[in-house]
XYZ file of C-alpha atoms in Angstrom:
555
model
C -29.692 30.306 -18.247
C -30.049 32.693 -21.185
C -31.173 31.756 -24.672
C -27.625 32.323 -25.976
C -26.201 29.981 -23.339
C -28.733 27.321 -24.278
C -27.754 27.660 -27.933
C -24.053 27.480 -27.075
C -24.635 24.050 -25.545
C -26.233 22.639 -28.691
C -23.828 20.653 -30.912
C -25.623 21.721 -34.113
C -25.185 25.476 -33.589
C -21.657 25.651 -35.005
C -22.697 23.737 -38.132
C -25.753 25.948 -38.574
C -23.700 29.129 -38.180
C -21.137 28.076 -40.765
C -23.949 27.044 -43.128
C -25.423 30.552 -42.847
C -22.024 32.132 -43.507
C -21.182 29.911 -46.467
C -24.564 30.637 -48.037
C -23.432 34.230 -48.563
C -21.129 33.172 -51.391
C -23.265 30.195 -52.391
C -26.332 32.401 -52.868
C -24.346 34.966 -54.868
C -22.925 32.210 -57.068
C -26.347 30.633 -57.702
C -27.840 34.048 -58.517
C -25.038 34.747 -61.013
C -25.542 31.302 -62.561
C -29.285 31.929 -62.851
C -28.655 35.306 -64.493
C -26.468 33.655 -67.142
C -29.023 30.913 -67.845
C -31.822 33.464 -67.966
C -30.105 35.291 -70.810
C -30.407 32.128 -72.918
C -34.108 31.534 -72.124
C -36.875 33.626 -73.653
C -40.207 32.016 -72.771
C -41.717 33.196 -69.442
C -42.777 29.661 -68.537
C -39.225 28.360 -68.962
C -37.795 31.356 -67.105
C -40.206 30.697 -64.264
C -39.045 27.082 -64.060
C -35.371 28.131 -64.066
C -35.978 30.713 -61.324
C -37.826 28.134 -59.200
C -34.928 25.703 -59.682
C -32.479 28.407 -58.597
C -34.506 29.128 -55.455
C -34.724 25.398 -54.705
C -30.946 25.121 -55.093
C -30.552 28.055 -52.685
C -32.613 26.177 -50.100
C -30.611 22.999 -50.612
C -27.180 24.677 -50.396
C -27.220 25.635 -46.682
C -28.841 22.304 -45.782
C -26.064 20.397 -47.554
C -23.450 22.587 -45.881
C -25.055 21.974 -42.490
C -24.956 18.205 -43.005
C -21.333 18.323 -44.190
C -20.291 20.522 -41.267
C -21.926 18.150 -38.800
C -20.470 14.956 -40.307
C -17.313 13.271 -39.103
C -15.151 14.098 -36.068
C -15.726 17.389 -34.309
C -13.553 20.045 -35.959
C -10.911 21.830 -34.015
C -12.914 25.028 -33.881
C -15.780 23.200 -32.147
C -13.341 21.676 -29.682
C -11.959 25.115 -28.875
C -15.503 26.337 -28.327
C -16.047 23.533 -25.840
C -12.893 24.429 -23.985
C -13.793 28.104 -23.983
C -17.269 27.453 -22.621
C -15.901 25.066 -20.018
C -13.261 27.477 -18.782
C -15.916 30.030 -17.832
C -17.816 27.695 -15.515
C -17.507 28.155 -11.783
C -16.456 24.557 -11.174
C -13.682 24.271 -13.771
C -9.963 24.703 -13.267
C -8.203 27.981 -13.924
C -8.823 28.759 -17.591
C -6.141 29.262 -20.151
C -6.596 32.539 -22.005
C -4.484 34.091 -24.691
C -4.926 36.417 -27.605
C -4.067 33.576 -29.960
C -6.736 31.315 -28.483
C -9.340 34.092 -28.612
C -8.581 34.771 -32.274
C -8.754 31.078 -33.046
C -12.157 30.598 -31.421
C -13.624 33.959 -32.420
C -15.895 32.677 -35.239
C -17.421 29.987 -33.039
C -17.732 32.379 -30.117
C -20.167 34.410 -32.206
C -21.987 31.406 -33.687
C -24.719 31.308 -30.983
C -25.380 35.026 -31.556
C -25.462 34.553 -35.337
C -27.830 31.589 -35.116
C -30.016 33.412 -32.573
C -30.301 36.444 -34.885
C -31.204 34.176 -37.790
C -33.806 32.323 -35.724
C -35.446 35.591 -34.678
C -35.486 36.915 -38.247
C -36.775 33.660 -39.729
C -39.454 33.395 -37.051
C -40.613 36.945 -37.833
C -40.919 36.157 -41.545
C -42.659 32.842 -40.873
C -45.091 34.658 -38.601
C -45.665 37.232 -41.339
C -46.371 34.442 -43.818
C -48.756 32.693 -41.416
C -50.678 35.926 -40.790
C -50.891 36.542 -44.539
C -52.200 33.037 -45.207
C -54.716 33.303 -42.356
C -55.937 36.647 -43.662
C -56.167 35.269 -47.199
C -58.209 32.293 -46.014
C -60.681 34.677 -44.355
C -61.178 36.532 -47.609
C -63.214 33.603 -48.881
C -65.724 33.768 -46.038
C -65.964 37.409 -44.945
C -67.743 40.245 -46.804
C -68.549 38.132 -49.865
C -71.571 37.547 -52.040
C -71.985 35.035 -54.878
C -71.376 36.376 -58.377
C -74.287 36.530 -60.815
C -75.052 33.088 -62.309
C -74.160 34.189 -65.821
C -70.604 35.074 -64.735
C -70.255 31.771 -62.895
C -71.224 30.022 -66.135
C -68.649 32.077 -68.026
C -65.993 31.049 -65.503
C -66.992 27.372 -65.841
C -66.739 27.622 -69.624
C -63.250 29.083 -69.433
C -62.295 26.476 -66.834
C -63.345 23.699 -69.224
C -61.264 25.214 -72.034
C -58.229 25.262 -69.735
C -58.929 21.634 -68.695
C -59.224 22.434 -64.987
C -61.100 19.569 -63.370
C -61.586 21.144 -59.946
C -64.652 23.315 -59.395
C -63.911 27.037 -59.015
C -66.285 29.502 -57.350
C -66.629 33.130 -58.391
C -67.415 35.567 -55.567
C -67.698 39.316 -55.140
C -65.646 40.626 -52.219
C -65.544 44.001 -50.517
C -62.019 43.337 -49.205
C -60.057 43.008 -52.452
C -59.047 45.763 -54.837
C -58.168 43.521 -57.808
C -59.159 40.000 -58.907
C -57.613 37.509 -56.518
C -57.235 33.734 -56.337
C -57.228 31.971 -52.950
C -57.181 28.311 -51.999
C -55.423 25.181 -53.240
C -57.916 22.295 -53.020
C -61.049 24.450 -53.381
C -59.908 27.524 -55.280
C -61.989 30.691 -55.287
C -61.758 33.718 -57.579
C -62.617 36.947 -55.758
C -63.692 39.985 -57.784
C -63.891 43.521 -56.365
C -67.403 44.726 -55.679
C -68.726 46.523 -58.762
C -66.073 45.121 -61.135
C -68.437 42.665 -62.824
C -70.982 45.405 -63.451
C -68.649 48.304 -64.202
C -66.272 46.771 -66.772
C -66.874 45.529 -70.328
C -67.766 41.837 -70.510
C -64.798 40.997 -72.755
C -62.382 42.637 -70.313
C -63.820 40.672 -67.419
C -63.560 37.444 -69.382
C -59.887 38.148 -70.128
C -59.149 38.840 -66.449
C -60.963 35.652 -65.411
C -58.821 33.717 -67.885
C -55.710 35.111 -66.171
C -56.939 34.056 -62.724
C -57.830 30.571 -63.975
C -54.300 30.314 -65.353
C -53.024 30.769 -61.785
C -55.257 27.896 -60.680
C -54.143 25.670 -63.522
C -50.478 26.305 -62.642
C -51.126 25.814 -58.892
C -49.466 29.159 -58.216
C -51.173 29.577 -54.831
C -49.340 26.518 -53.476
C -46.067 27.459 -55.188
C -46.272 30.965 -53.709
C -46.608 29.555 -50.201
C -43.504 27.397 -50.751
C -41.776 30.485 -52.083
C -42.682 32.361 -48.905
C -41.194 29.550 -46.797
C -37.935 29.806 -48.737
C -37.863 33.590 -48.351
C -38.337 33.281 -44.593
C -35.514 30.765 -44.250
C -33.027 32.758 -46.354
C -34.322 36.240 -45.608
C -30.879 37.766 -45.025
C -29.589 37.288 -48.578
C -30.527 39.940 -51.221
C -30.089 37.409 -54.051
C -32.951 35.335 -52.621
C -35.321 38.293 -52.804
C -34.153 39.153 -56.309
C -34.776 35.632 -57.626
C -38.070 35.480 -55.731
C -39.116 38.704 -57.473
C -38.142 37.155 -60.802
C -40.370 34.160 -60.039
C -43.362 36.430 -59.402
C -42.677 38.426 -62.539
C -42.369 35.357 -64.780
C -45.415 33.813 -63.097
C -47.589 36.748 -64.110
C -46.149 36.812 -67.607
C -46.849 33.083 -68.003
C -50.464 33.634 -66.952
C -50.658 36.597 -69.331
C -49.633 34.325 -72.213
C -52.252 31.741 -71.259
C -54.948 34.431 -71.074
C -53.968 35.844 -74.472
C -53.994 32.358 -76.000
C -57.470 31.781 -74.548
C -58.974 35.120 -75.635
C -57.031 35.413 -78.882
C -56.560 39.187 -78.566
C -53.446 40.650 -76.907
C -54.689 44.234 -77.279
C -57.979 43.396 -75.584
C -56.195 41.728 -72.714
C -53.697 44.604 -72.342
C -56.604 47.050 -72.199
C -58.240 44.952 -69.460
C -55.029 44.997 -67.393
C -54.754 48.760 -67.775
C -58.128 49.109 -66.072
C -56.605 47.778 -62.866
C -53.368 49.787 -63.008
C -54.322 52.069 -60.148
C -55.470 49.213 -57.896
C -52.312 47.605 -56.600
C -52.773 44.730 -54.099
C -50.918 44.116 -50.881
C -48.657 41.130 -51.170
C -50.265 38.433 -49.049
C -49.735 34.727 -49.100
C -51.746 33.795 -52.225
C -51.244 34.578 -55.874
C -52.723 37.991 -56.588
C -53.865 39.215 -59.980
C -51.708 41.861 -61.638
C -49.196 41.574 -58.800
C -46.015 40.338 -60.379
C -43.358 42.771 -61.542
C -44.218 45.997 -63.339
C -47.769 46.080 -64.693
C -46.727 48.631 -67.291
C -43.874 46.355 -68.309
C -46.296 43.473 -68.736
C -48.612 45.575 -70.891
C -45.665 46.782 -72.970
C -44.498 43.216 -73.526
C -47.985 42.132 -74.631
C -48.060 44.971 -77.162
C -44.601 44.081 -78.483
C -42.906 47.236 -77.187
C -40.491 45.305 -74.975
C -38.214 42.679 -76.456
C -39.014 39.109 -75.329
C -35.496 38.724 -73.933
C -35.996 41.342 -71.240
C -32.829 42.411 -69.559
C -32.104 41.751 -65.929
C -33.079 44.344 -63.349
C -29.591 45.743 -62.971
C -30.393 47.830 -59.859
C -29.946 44.530 -58.004
C -26.362 44.284 -59.268
C -24.831 46.629 -56.627
C -26.445 44.623 -53.822
C -25.189 41.383 -55.370
C -21.702 42.876 -55.664
C -21.725 43.893 -52.004
C -22.852 40.409 -50.961
C -20.192 38.785 -53.122
C -17.470 41.047 -51.699
C -18.625 40.315 -48.153
C -18.745 36.589 -48.945
C -15.173 36.559 -50.228
C -13.991 38.523 -47.200
C -15.792 36.172 -44.822
C -14.324 33.168 -46.632
C -10.791 34.557 -46.280
C -11.300 35.336 -42.592
C -12.831 31.925 -41.986
C -9.906 30.255 -43.741
C -7.401 32.155 -41.629
C -9.162 31.743 -38.300
C -10.148 28.111 -38.837
C -6.552 26.971 -39.422
C -5.720 24.513 -36.662
C -2.634 25.318 -34.572
C -0.394 22.269 -34.582
C 3.064 21.188 -33.493
C 5.729 21.303 -36.183
C 6.974 17.836 -35.203
C 5.594 15.500 -32.527
C 7.044 12.234 -31.249
C 4.836 9.785 -29.308
C 6.380 6.780 -27.537
C 5.289 4.386 -24.813
C 6.627 5.301 -21.367
C 8.993 2.828 -19.692
C 7.120 0.554 -17.235
C 9.029 1.886 -14.226
C 8.152 5.536 -14.913
C 5.340 7.215 -13.000
C 3.947 10.680 -12.298
C 2.385 12.727 -15.087
C 4.313 15.841 -16.067
C 3.523 18.420 -18.708
C 5.537 21.555 -19.419
C 6.783 23.954 -22.100
C 10.399 25.042 -22.282
C 11.401 27.337 -25.089
C 10.033 25.926 -28.318
C 9.604 22.400 -26.925
C 6.524 20.831 -25.322
C 7.037 17.723 -23.206
C 4.565 15.326 -21.592
C 5.841 12.403 -19.521
C 3.920 9.266 -18.459
C 0.703 10.760 -19.794
C -2.480 8.787 -20.307
C -4.997 9.866 -22.904
C -7.171 11.254 -20.116
C -4.184 13.266 -18.818
C -3.675 14.747 -22.279
C -7.364 15.608 -22.658
C -7.312 17.273 -19.239
C -4.308 19.391 -20.278
C -5.606 20.197 -23.754
C -8.978 21.493 -22.576
C -8.072 22.869 -19.159
C -10.384 20.507 -17.267
C -10.104 18.005 -14.444
C -10.142 14.232 -14.737
C -13.590 13.928 -13.167
C -14.999 15.911 -16.081
C -13.954 13.224 -18.577
C -16.085 10.159 -19.204
C -16.315 7.384 -21.757
C -13.490 5.782 -23.677
C -11.797 2.405 -23.389
C -9.842 1.199 -20.363
C -6.498 1.840 -22.072
C -7.242 5.593 -22.019
C -6.553 5.501 -18.258
C -3.789 2.883 -18.137
C -1.494 3.157 -21.163
C 1.072 5.923 -20.681
C 3.019 7.851 -23.316
C 5.961 10.202 -23.523
C 5.409 13.056 -25.969
C 8.009 15.487 -27.255
C 6.843 18.134 -29.704
C 8.454 21.133 -31.372
C 6.517 24.389 -31.528
C 6.988 27.376 -33.782
C 9.446 29.852 -32.208
C 6.830 32.599 -32.585
C 4.063 30.573 -30.924
C 2.905 31.583 -27.465
C 3.347 29.104 -24.628
C -0.395 28.873 -24.038
C -0.894 27.705 -27.642
C 0.440 24.314 -26.589
C -3.073 23.465 -25.371
C -4.591 24.226 -28.784
C -1.815 22.292 -30.490
C -2.456 19.347 -28.188
C -6.128 19.402 -29.236
C -5.024 19.075 -32.855
C -2.574 16.286 -32.011
C -5.258 14.341 -30.140
C -7.609 14.609 -33.121
C -4.954 13.708 -35.713
C -2.855 11.068 -33.946
C -5.334 9.560 -31.489
C -8.442 10.002 -33.683
C -10.129 11.665 -30.721
C -13.741 12.801 -31.067
C -15.572 14.405 -28.132
C -18.914 15.801 -27.246
C -20.091 17.531 -24.087
C -23.065 16.951 -21.856
C -24.248 18.658 -18.671
C -25.063 16.482 -15.689
C -25.906 17.188 -12.064
C -23.596 15.728 -9.478
C -22.875 16.328 -5.770
C -20.431 19.118 -5.099
C -19.817 22.159 -2.929
C -20.863 25.780 -2.707
C -18.280 28.396 -1.734
C -20.037 30.617 0.824
C -19.198 33.257 3.434
C -18.921 32.252 7.109
C -21.334 33.826 9.591
C -18.486 35.843 11.111
C -17.824 37.436 7.723
C -14.965 37.183 5.219
C -11.356 37.709 6.202
C -10.232 39.146 2.908
C -8.440 42.341 1.908
C -9.708 44.148 -1.152
C -7.070 44.771 -3.814
C -6.313 48.302 -4.930
C -5.854 47.098 -8.489
C -6.204 43.863 -10.526
C -3.363 41.489 -9.907
C -1.922 38.353 -11.455
C -4.577 36.194 -9.757
C -3.539 33.042 -7.961
C -0.104 31.650 -7.198
C -0.192 27.919 -6.456
C 2.138 25.746 -4.413
C 1.804 22.478 -2.551
C -0.733 23.194 0.176
C -0.532 26.896 -0.514
C -2.549 29.514 -2.409
C -1.425 33.103 -2.751
C -4.088 35.458 -4.106
C -3.237 38.861 -5.557
C -6.145 40.711 -7.113
C -8.105 37.465 -7.421
C -11.894 37.105 -7.533
C -14.013 34.445 -5.883
C -14.794 32.726 -9.173
C -11.085 32.122 -9.741
C -10.723 30.828 -6.196
C -13.654 28.456 -6.681
C -12.061 27.100 -9.857
C -8.768 26.376 -8.147
C -10.406 24.814 -5.097
C -12.348 22.571 -7.463
C -9.115 21.246 -8.899
C -7.714 20.666 -5.409
C -10.569 18.492 -4.130
C -11.576 16.985 -7.533
C -15.192 18.058 -7.129
C -17.347 20.789 -8.666
C -17.605 24.042 -6.712
C -20.000 26.886 -7.425
C -19.452 30.416 -6.141
C -22.251 31.598 -3.824
C -20.284 34.134 -1.811
C -21.838 37.148 -3.489
C -18.446 38.876 -3.284
C -17.736 40.776 -6.494
C -14.498 42.642 -5.670
C -10.869 41.552 -6.141
C -8.995 40.394 -3.053
C -5.532 39.689 -1.629
C -5.211 36.613 0.567
C -2.984 33.728 1.599
C -4.289 30.211 2.211
C -2.201 27.360 3.635
C -3.334 23.841 4.482
C -2.034 20.305 4.779
C -2.375 18.589 1.405
C -2.171 15.098 2.929
C -3.687 14.676 6.388
C -3.220 10.897 6.217
C 0.562 11.272 6.286
C 2.145 10.875 9.753
C 4.280 13.938 9.097
C 1.341 16.097 8.002
C 1.074 19.430 9.745
C -1.543 22.108 9.394
C -5.303 22.193 8.999
C -7.379 20.629 6.280
C -8.414 22.718 3.322
C -11.943 23.070 4.689
C -10.677 24.236 8.091
C -8.113 26.571 6.553
C -10.752 28.256 4.424
C -12.895 29.025 7.458
C -10.122 30.103 9.803
C -7.943 32.036 7.370
C -10.412 33.460 4.808
C -13.776 33.309 6.573
C -15.191 31.104 3.797
C -17.007 27.770 3.826
C -17.378 24.827 1.452
C -20.935 23.629 1.985
C -22.049 20.323 0.426
C -24.815 20.612 -2.162
C -26.650 17.791 -3.896
C -26.811 19.103 -7.435
C -24.182 21.124 -9.215
C -24.456 21.292 -13.024
C -21.203 19.889 -14.369
C -20.176 19.827 -17.997
C -18.564 16.525 -18.943
C -16.418 15.777 -21.957
C -17.507 12.400 -23.310
C -15.056 10.417 -25.433
C -16.898 9.222 -28.534
C -13.959 7.689 -30.342
C -10.205 7.237 -29.857
C -7.508 4.777 -30.902
C -3.961 4.098 -29.805
C -1.426 6.131 -31.771
C 1.327 4.584 -33.873
C 4.712 5.167 -32.298
C 7.340 7.197 -34.144
């Protein structure tokens, strides 16, 4: 079983897929809302808080959508997905296929692929984050030497002025190009080798003030949470734009704290300029001089840039594309998710003396006579009675007559999809599926070889009569499906025959009748087609379990 098949069997996949799709417009909307709020906020600290709130809302939006999608009765699109998956199993009855049904179930058909792609992408970004954090943690123990005592005392003095109660170590590291903060509980400030000796003391003190501001704000921890959010929502450009805004406002907030501590914006700007050519790699922790444009930060400190900096408009085209795609996806989803339904449907109890379930479509009218709920489920999803479990006793005993009017333009095969909607609306039916092993049969080739004639071209498949099967361009999988419905047991195809064949199979449908003539189905298969039905202990069978249903109100 492939990974996609495993995902297709999970009930949460459809909800997760729709949550990912809906986040396209949700993320664009939240980004636009943040951009409007940002225009009204000037202080970097407040802008940082607003950006963090926007990113938090982006994380909450798909989670809320997922919970809403998974609540309540299974939607029609999920039910169609179940029927589609069931109809492709070797043990099921002949599937119902139509262009209308394929269009209706198209979004959910691709949900396992969408969720699989998202899982792979998210896993890659989470792995990237884990490697970055692991590498950052090693920076505090590899290629380091303690800083001179006088600089440690300077750091402690600045730490006291910033009211940081936790001890902070100052180390020289050969693996960093700029001052760097690592660690949450036991923070460490790493300085490049030679920086403490090669730069003016006032410049170093200003840079240390900036790094202590990161510790005071707990930016290392916040940056890790930010990385988790980026990994989860990696496919949306608005997430990366807002995440970049968070980093930019984070550095500007620390710049303001450093200037307030040193009391000289020009001195601090000059210290930052000394590190302009040493740009760090973006790892997991907060890195000094690593948020936004360093030149922009220096310009802001010197008063060249207005405090109300404009938004980075190069992100606007990407946001526009995402918004356009979101609206298109929403329109397509609205059109494809519309549930086919009968125009008018009448449900009445069958007279007590009526018997024999019948279901047929004539013109624009669908009729079901003496149908139990289990009969209707079997018709609606193209499955056999043995594949249905659960439900109250009345689901197998109370019989109804149903007469429903279809749209004149509707295809005959759409009656099954319309019946699914009727069962959900009028019977309150909710289903889920589960795979169980049960005894069944394997369709195999007799030792003497098959007695089949290969078809020159694909044909209509199987023609069915009482005790008679006429195959024209039919494959073995189709034959196994029909045989399964005849003996009410699961059958898996193990013939290994991949071609299309012409054949005729005749047998006695009721050997217990005195007037019965002809061989049994098992004997007919061997003698006429050279095939065998061999008993097997375990055949995986997908069951439809009734979670909830109630008796309908008569018209």
